[in-house]
Structure formats: C-alpha cells, structure tokens
Coordinates of C-alpha atoms in Angstrom, one line a residue:
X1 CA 121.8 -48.8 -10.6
X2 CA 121.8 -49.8 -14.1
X3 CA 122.2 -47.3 -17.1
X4 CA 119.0 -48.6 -18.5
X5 CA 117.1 -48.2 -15.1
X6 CA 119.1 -44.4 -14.5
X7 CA 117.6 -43.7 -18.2
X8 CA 113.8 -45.2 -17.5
X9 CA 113.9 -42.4 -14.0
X10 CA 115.6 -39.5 -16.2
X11 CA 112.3 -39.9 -18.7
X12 CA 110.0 -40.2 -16.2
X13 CA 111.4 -37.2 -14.3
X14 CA 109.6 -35.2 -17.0
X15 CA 106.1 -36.8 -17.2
X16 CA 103.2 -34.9 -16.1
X17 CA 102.9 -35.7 -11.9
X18 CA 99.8 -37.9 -12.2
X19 CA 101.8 -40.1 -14.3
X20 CA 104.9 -40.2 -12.3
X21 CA 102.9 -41.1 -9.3
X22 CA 101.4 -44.3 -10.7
X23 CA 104.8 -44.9 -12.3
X24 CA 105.8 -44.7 -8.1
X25 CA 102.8 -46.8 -7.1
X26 CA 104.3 -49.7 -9.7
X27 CA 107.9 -49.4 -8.4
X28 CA 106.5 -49.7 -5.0
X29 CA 104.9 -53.4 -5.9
X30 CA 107.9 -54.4 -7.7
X31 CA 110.3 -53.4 -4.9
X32 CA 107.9 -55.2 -2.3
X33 CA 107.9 -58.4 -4.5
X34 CA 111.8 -58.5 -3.5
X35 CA 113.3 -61.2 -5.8
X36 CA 110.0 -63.3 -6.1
X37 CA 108.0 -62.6 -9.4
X38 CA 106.0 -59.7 -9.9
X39 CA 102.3 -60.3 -9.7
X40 CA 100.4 -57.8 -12.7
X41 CA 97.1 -56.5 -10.4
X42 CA 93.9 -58.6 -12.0
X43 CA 92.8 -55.4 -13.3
X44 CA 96.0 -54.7 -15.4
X45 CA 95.8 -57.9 -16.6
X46 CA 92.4 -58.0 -17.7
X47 CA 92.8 -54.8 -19.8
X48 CA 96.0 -55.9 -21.4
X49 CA 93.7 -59.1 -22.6
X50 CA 90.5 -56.8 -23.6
X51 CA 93.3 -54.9 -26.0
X52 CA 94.8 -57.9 -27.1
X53 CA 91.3 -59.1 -28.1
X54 CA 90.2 -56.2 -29.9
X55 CA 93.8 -56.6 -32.2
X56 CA 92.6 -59.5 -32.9
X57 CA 89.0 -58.8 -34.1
X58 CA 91.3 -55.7 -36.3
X59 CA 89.9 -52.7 -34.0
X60 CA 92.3 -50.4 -33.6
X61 CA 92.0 -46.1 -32.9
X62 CA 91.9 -44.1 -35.6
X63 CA 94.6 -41.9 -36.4
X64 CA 93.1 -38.6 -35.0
X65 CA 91.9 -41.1 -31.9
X66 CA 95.6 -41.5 -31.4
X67 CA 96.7 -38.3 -32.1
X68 CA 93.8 -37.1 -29.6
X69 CA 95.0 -39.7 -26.7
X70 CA 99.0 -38.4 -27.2
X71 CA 98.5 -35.0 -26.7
X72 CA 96.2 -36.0 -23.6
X73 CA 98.9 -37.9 -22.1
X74 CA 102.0 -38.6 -24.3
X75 CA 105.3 -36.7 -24.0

C-alpha cells in the first residue's frame, strides 16, 4: 500500500461514520473496476457539471453558507 493511499485511510478513519461509509461504497466501485477505468455514477457526474456551471455564471456560497456546510460535515 502506498504512503499516500495509508495517509487517505488514516484521515478517513476519523470522519463521522456516514461519511466513511460512502467513502467504503466508492472504494468498493473502484476495486470492482480492477484495472479498467473507473466509471463516475451519472448522478456524480451530473452534479459535478451543475457546480461547474454555477462557477461559471459567478454563484458561489456565501461565507456563513460555507462556514454553515463545514461544521455540518467538515472535519
């Protein structure tokens, strides 16, 4: 196992269980893929593009929004 990978499990060790179960579900896909390219789920994909959107149009979160969304589920 590689340092970087041994340092990625040692962080999420201390996230909140929800989190470390969809962090889980994820590893489970890549692991199944085997050496042939990870497919992102449609609905991943489709929210990465609605964010990528809305940086383009300039909307961003506030500061408090942030703030807000960190404590909720941030380290």
């Amino acid at each position: 196992m590689t340092k970087v990978l041994e340092d990625a499990i040692e962080k999420v060790r201390r996230l909140p269980e929800d989190r470390q179960a969809y962090v889980a579900e994820v590893l489970e896909q890549i692991a199944a893929a085997g050496s042939d390219l990870f497919s992102i789920p449609e609905e991943h994909r489709a929210a990465v593009l609605e964010g990528l959107e809305q940086a383009e149009r300039g909307e961003f979160m506030s500061d408090d929004e942030m703030a807000s969304l960190w404590k909720k589920c941030g380290p």
